[in-house]
C-alpha positions as protocol buffer text, in pm:
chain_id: "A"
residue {
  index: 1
  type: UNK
  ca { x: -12821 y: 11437 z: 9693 }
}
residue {
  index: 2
  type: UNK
  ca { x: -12686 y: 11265 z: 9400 }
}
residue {
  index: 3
  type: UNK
  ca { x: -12600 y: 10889 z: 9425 }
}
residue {
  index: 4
  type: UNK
  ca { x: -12332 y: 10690 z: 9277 }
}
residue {
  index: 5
  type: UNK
  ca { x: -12282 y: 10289 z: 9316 }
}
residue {
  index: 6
  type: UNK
  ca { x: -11929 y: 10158 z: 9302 }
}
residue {
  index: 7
  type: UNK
  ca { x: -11895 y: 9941 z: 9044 }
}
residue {
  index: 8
  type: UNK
  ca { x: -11595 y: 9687 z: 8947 }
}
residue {
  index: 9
  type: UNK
  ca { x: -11456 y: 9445 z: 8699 }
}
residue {
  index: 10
  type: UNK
  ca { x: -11238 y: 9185 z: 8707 }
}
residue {
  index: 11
  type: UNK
  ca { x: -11032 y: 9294 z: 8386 }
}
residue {
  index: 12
  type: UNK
  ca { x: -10988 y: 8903 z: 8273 }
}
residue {
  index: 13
  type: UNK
  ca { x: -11361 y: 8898 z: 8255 }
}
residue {
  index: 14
  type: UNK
  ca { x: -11461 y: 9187 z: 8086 }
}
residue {
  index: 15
  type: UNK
  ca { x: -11527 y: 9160 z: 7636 }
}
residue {
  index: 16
  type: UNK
  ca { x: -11592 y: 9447 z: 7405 }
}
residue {
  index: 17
  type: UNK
  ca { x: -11865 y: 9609 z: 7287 }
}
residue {
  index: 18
  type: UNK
  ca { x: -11722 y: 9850 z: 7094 }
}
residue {
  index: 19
  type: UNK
  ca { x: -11859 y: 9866 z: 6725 }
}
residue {
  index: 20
  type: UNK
  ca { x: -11657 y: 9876 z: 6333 }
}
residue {
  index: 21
  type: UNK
  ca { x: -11551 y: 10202 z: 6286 }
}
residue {
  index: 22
  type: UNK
  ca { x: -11509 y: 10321 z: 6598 }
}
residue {
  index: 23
  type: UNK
  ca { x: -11147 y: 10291 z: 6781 }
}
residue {
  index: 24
  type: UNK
  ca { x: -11032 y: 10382 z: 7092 }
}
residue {
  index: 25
  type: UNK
  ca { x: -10634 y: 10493 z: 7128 }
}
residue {
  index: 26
  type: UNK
  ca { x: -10462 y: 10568 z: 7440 }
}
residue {
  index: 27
  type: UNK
  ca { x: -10380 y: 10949 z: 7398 }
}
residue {
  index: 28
  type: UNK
  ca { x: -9990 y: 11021 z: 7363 }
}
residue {
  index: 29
  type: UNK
  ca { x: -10017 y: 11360 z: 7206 }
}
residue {
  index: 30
  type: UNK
  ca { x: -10104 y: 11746 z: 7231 }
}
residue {
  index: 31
  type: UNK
  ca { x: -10342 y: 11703 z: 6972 }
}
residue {
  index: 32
  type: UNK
  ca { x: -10486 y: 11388 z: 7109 }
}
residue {
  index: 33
  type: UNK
  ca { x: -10564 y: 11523 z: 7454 }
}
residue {
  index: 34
  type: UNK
  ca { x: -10698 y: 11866 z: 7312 }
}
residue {
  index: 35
  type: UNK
  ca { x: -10958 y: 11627 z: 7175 }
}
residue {
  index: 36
  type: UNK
  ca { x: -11003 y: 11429 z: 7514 }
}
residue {
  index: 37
  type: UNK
  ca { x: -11041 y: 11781 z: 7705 }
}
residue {
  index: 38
  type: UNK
  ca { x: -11273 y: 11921 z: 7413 }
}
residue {
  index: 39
  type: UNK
  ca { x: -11454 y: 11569 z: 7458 }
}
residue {
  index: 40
  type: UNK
  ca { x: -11527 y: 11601 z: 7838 }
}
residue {
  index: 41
  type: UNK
  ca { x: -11633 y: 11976 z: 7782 }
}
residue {
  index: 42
  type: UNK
  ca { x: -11945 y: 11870 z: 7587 }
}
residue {
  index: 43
  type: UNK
  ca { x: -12011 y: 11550 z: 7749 }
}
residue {
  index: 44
  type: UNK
  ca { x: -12038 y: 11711 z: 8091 }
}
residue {
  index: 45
  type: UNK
  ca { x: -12171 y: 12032 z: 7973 }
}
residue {
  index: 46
  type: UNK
  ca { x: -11871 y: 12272 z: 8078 }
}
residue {
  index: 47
  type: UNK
  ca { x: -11599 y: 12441 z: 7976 }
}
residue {
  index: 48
  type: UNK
  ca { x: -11297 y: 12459 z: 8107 }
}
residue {
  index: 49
  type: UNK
  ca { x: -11004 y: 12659 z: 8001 }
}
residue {
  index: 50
  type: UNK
  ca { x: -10658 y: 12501 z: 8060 }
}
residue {
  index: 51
  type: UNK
  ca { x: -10362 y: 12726 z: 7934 }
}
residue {
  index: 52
  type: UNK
  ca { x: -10047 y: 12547 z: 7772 }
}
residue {
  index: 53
  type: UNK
  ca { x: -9853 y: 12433 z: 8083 }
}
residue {
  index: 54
  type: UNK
  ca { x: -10135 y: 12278 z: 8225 }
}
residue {
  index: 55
  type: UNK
  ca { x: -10200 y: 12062 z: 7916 }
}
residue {
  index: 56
  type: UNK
  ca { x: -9813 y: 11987 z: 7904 }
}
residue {
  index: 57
  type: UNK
  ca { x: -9872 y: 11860 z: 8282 }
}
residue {
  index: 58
  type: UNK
  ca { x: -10165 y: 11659 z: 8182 }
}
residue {
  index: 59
  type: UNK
  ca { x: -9992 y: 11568 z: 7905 }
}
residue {
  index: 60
  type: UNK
  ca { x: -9660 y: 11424 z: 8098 }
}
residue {
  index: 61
  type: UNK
  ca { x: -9867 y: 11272 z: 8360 }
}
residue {
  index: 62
  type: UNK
  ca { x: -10091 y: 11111 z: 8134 }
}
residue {
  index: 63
  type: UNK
  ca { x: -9807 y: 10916 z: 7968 }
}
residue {
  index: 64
  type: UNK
  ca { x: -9655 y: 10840 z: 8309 }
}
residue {
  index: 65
  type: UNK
  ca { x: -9685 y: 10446 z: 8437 }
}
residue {
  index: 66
  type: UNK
  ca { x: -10007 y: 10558 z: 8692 }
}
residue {
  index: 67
  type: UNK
  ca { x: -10264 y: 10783 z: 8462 }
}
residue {
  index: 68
  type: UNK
  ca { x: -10362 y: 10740 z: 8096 }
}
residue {
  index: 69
  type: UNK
  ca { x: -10624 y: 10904 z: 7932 }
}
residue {
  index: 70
  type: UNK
  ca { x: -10815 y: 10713 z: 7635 }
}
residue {
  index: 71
  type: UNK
  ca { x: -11028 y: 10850 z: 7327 }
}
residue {
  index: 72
  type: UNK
  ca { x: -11260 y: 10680 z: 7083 }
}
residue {
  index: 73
  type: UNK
  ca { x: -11241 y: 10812 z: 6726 }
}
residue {
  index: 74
  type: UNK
  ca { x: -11448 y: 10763 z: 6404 }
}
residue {
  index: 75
  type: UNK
  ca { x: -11306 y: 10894 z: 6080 }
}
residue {
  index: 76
  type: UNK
  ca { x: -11068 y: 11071 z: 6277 }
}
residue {
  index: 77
  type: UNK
  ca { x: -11344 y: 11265 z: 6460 }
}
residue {
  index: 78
  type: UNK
  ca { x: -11359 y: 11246 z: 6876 }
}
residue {
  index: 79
  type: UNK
  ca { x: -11671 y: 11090 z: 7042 }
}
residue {
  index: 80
  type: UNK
  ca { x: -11608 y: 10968 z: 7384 }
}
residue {
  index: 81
  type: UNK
  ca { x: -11311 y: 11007 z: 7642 }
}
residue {
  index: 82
  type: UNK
  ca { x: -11216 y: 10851 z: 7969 }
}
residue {
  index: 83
  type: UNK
  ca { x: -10930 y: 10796 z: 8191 }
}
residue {
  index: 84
  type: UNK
  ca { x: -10765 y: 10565 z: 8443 }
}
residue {
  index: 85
  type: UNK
  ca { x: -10599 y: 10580 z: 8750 }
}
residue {
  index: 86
  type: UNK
  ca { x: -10383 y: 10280 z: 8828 }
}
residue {
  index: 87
  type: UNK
  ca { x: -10265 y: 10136 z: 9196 }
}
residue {
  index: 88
  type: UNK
  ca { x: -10062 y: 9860 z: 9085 }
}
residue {
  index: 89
  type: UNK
  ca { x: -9963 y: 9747 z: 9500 }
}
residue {
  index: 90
  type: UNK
  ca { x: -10361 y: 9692 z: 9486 }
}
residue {
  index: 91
  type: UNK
  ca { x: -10421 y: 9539 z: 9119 }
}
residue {
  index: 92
  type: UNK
  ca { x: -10667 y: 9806 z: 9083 }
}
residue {
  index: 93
  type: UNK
  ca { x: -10762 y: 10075 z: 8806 }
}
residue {
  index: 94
  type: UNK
  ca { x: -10965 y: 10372 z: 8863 }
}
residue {
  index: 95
  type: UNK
  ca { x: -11186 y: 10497 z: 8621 }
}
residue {
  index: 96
  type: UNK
  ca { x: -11293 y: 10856 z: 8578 }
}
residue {
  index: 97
  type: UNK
  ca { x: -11390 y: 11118 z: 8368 }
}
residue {
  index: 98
  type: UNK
  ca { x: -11567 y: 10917 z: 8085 }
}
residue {
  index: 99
  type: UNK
  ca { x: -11859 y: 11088 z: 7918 }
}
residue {
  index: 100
  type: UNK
  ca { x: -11950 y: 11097 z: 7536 }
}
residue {
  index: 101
  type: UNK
  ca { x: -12061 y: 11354 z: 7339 }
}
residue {
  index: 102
  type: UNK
  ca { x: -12417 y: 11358 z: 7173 }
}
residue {
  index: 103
  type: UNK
  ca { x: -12345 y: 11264 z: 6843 }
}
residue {
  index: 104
  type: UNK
  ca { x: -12128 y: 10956 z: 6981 }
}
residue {
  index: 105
  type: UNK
  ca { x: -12396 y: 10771 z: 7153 }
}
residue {
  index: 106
  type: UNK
  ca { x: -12547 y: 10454 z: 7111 }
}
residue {
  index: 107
  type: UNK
  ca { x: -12259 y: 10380 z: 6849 }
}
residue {
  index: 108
  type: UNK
  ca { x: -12005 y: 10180 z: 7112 }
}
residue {
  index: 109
  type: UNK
  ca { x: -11772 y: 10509 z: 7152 }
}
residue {
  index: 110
  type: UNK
  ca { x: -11809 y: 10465 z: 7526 }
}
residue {
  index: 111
  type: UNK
  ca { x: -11717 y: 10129 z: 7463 }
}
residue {
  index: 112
  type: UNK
  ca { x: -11417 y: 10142 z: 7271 }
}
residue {
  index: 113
  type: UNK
  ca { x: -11293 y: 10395 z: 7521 }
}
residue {
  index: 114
  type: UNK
  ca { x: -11362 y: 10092 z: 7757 }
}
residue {
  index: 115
  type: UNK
  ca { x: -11166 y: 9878 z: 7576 }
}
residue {
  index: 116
  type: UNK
  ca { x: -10859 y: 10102 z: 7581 }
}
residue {
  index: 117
  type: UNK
  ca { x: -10864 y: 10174 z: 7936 }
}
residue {
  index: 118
  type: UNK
  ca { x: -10943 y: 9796 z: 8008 }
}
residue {
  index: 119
  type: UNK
  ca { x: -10641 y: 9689 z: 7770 }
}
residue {
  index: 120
  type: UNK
  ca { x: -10417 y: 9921 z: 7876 }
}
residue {
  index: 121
  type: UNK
  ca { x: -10457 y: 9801 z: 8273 }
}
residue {
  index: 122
  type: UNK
  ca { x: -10397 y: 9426 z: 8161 }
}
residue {
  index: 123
  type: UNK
  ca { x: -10056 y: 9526 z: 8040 }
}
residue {
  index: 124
  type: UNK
  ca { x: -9957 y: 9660 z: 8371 }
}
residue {
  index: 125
  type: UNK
  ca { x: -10063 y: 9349 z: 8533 }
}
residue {
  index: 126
  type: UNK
  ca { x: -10390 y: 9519 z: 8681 }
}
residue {
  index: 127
  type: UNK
  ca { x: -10683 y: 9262 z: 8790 }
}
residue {
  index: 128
  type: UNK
  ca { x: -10969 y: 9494 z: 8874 }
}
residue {
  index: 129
  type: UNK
  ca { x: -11089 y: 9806 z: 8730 }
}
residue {
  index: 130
  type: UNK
  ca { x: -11388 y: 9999 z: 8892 }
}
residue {
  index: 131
  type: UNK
  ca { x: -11531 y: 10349 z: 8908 }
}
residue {
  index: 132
  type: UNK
  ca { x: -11816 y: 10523 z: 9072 }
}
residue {
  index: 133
  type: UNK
  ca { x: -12138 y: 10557 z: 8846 }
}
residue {
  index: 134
  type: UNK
  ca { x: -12384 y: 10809 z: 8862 }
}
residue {
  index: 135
  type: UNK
  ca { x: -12728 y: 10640 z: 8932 }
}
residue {
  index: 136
  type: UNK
  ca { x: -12949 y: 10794 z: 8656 }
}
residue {
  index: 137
  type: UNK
  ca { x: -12707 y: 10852 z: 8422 }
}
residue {
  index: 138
  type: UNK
  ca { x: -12368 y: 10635 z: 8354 }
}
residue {
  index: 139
  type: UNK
  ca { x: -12438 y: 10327 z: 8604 }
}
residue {
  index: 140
  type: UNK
  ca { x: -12671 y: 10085 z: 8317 }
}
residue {
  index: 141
  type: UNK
  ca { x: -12430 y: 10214 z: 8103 }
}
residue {
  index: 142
  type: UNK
  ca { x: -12175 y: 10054 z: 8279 }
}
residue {
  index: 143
  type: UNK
  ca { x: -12350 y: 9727 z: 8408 }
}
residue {
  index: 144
  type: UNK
  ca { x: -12440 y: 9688 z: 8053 }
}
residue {
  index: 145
  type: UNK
  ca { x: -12071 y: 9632 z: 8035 }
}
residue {
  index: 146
  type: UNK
  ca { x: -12026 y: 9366 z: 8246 }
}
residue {
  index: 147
  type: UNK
  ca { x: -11949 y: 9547 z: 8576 }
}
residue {
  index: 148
  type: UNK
  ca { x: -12098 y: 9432 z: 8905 }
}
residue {
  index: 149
  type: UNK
  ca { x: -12247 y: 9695 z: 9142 }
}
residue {
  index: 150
  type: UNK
  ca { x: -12077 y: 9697 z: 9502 }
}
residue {
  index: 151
  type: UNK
  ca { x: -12205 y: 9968 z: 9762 }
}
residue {
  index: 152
  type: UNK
  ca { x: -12266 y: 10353 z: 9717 }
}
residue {
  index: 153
  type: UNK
  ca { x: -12156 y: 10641 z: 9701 }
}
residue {
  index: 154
  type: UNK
  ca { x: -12364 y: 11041 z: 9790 }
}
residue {
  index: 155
  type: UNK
  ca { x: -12288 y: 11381 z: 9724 }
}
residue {
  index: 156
  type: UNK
  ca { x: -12425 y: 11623 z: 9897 }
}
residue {
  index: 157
  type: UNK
  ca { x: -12502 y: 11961 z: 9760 }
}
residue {
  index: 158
  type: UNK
  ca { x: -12530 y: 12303 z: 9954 }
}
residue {
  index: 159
  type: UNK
  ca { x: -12758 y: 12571 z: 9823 }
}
């Protein structure tokens, strides 16, 4: 069983913690989102191999008015990555997929990737953005953040 608490944030509310010389940019091109997937590979510990048309998908969609992806950078080198899911008939943003890689923690990568996310849902008019953290791994980080903890969330695994 692995448990994850719901967590939200009222997008008015929330204030950076991102650190100088980190940044975190919405991604817009191939490049960019090479670096978000490469990102996500090493934060969660596994590769995956996407051929071009998939990335092209991702790519489209990710530009779309629903999905962005975000990446924090420092000197041009990617640390963390997260996206966003947004239900505007709702005033909600879903976030998913963020994870930073080693050499990125402690240093407010996760944050600025925060930031962009959090930024980007105020310009659509979005209120709330929340996400399901694992337990014992990304739920202090994200309290530490500012988000409030609301109800739970298991997965179940089979041998």
């Amino acid at each position: 069983q692995v448990r994850h608490h719901a967590y939200l944030c009222d997008v008015r509310d929330y204030r950076s913690r991102s650190h100088p010389g980190i940044e975190g940019r919405l991604v817009s091109t191939l490049p960019e989102l090479r670096a978000f997937m490469r990102v996500n590979d090493l934060a969660f510990g596994k590769a995956q191999v996407r051929t071009r048309a998939e990335l092209d998908l991702f790519l489209a969609d990710g530009n779309g008015p629903r999905v962005r992806r975000a990446v924090a950078w420092s000197d041009e080198e990617p640390l963390s990555a997260g996206g966003i899911t947004a239900h505007p008939k709702v005033g909600m943003g879903f976030l998913w997929g963020g994870g930073t890689v080693p050499r990125g923690r402690y240093r407010g990568a996760y944050s600025a990737v925060m930031e962009a996310r959090i930024a980007w849902a105020a310009t659509i008019g979005l209120e709330t953005v929340g996400l399901y953290a694992r337990v014992d791994t990304s739920a202090p980080v994200v309290a530490s953040q500012g988000f409030r903890r609301h109800g739970f969330m298991d997965f179940w695994r089979r041998a």
